[in-house]
């Protein structure tokens, strides 16, 4: 399978997630989302501070978007309200590593206009299905600042387990921030692919 086939298969998988019962859908972030994304980031500055730093200028957005040039290494996804198409948040699957690890790292943020309605909880649930069923990852982790109670509650509700505490882990908003480490595996979530990813060495 070449990369184009993989991308097309991913788009089909994203379209099929959730069915009609989900209030949200997932789609890939595109360069055409720049203006709307920046507007939402600026409107959400108070909500995001000091937990995360998202691009708020065209230059910052282009650098951010470049992270997803290789969808085999990272994916940038948007959580959209099914009925309106409004962007409720973004979820990234970063640092995808294959071989014996089969792991990725989640980063996510709600946008203020749609915050507090449970859309991100549903979106993370769809991303777990996408990551474990389609990407056939074994594990996803999330690093969360200890005082970010909303984010901690979100991963706890999805069954992530606490794996420790890392001082000065990530540089955010001008300082090195302490983070808690949380993770979930496909078996913990009950979403196990029918076959392992072909890059997994067996035995």
Steps between C-alpha positions, in 0.01 A plus 500: 500500500643838403450822694221626271305178554550538873372859495193407294425209733533730799250747353250218450557379855448849643178544302360173632568563870214554739214435260187707541501462878800729555454876538848558353712388210873503434681636198858581416634849555575669165684815399160648409407491870763765580278806546225321695754318718683822588172676577396217733840495672482874565144469631618220732811668642360521852378139488838367382730702726730368649432143388600523136631727225325470165580698183341845496668648189524376139873431539444301818217308334714404201776370729240310703347354184840381376510258793239294318671488160566130558171344620691183585682694776230735629136586432323831553124454542208734558193418709197638318138527612306265274191719457679826420856412397633743761851420624474416872864408560813338369668170584848404385653155497867592531825302501362185339761228543466155347707184550478354850346814651195569276428818691387860458457805720173694525473878510158662506319826563140617504407833344309746715188546283411130540665418834312338786260297285680164502615522139865438585415194708321354199782609270766327709286186494495509121876558490555194720300292251689648207840449662438146617282365216638677192854602596532180704697668776545313826525800732423871530637730767412850616704748705285732713586779743387410854264796536327442166207327665274494194762319294578255779130421538468439125771233484385341826148461360648323198689254719855633473728394786743720687862413426688761699607860535767681300636835625591757233380274220374742233580865418165681491418870532861598569581243770576132551181346638450196721270234354321186605533209258190303406464215249259246357555186293266347246424208732415741785254680274350180361584614146736235369576481125433179314871475411814674627666773294738346241799682653465307828779240515357153560619319702 
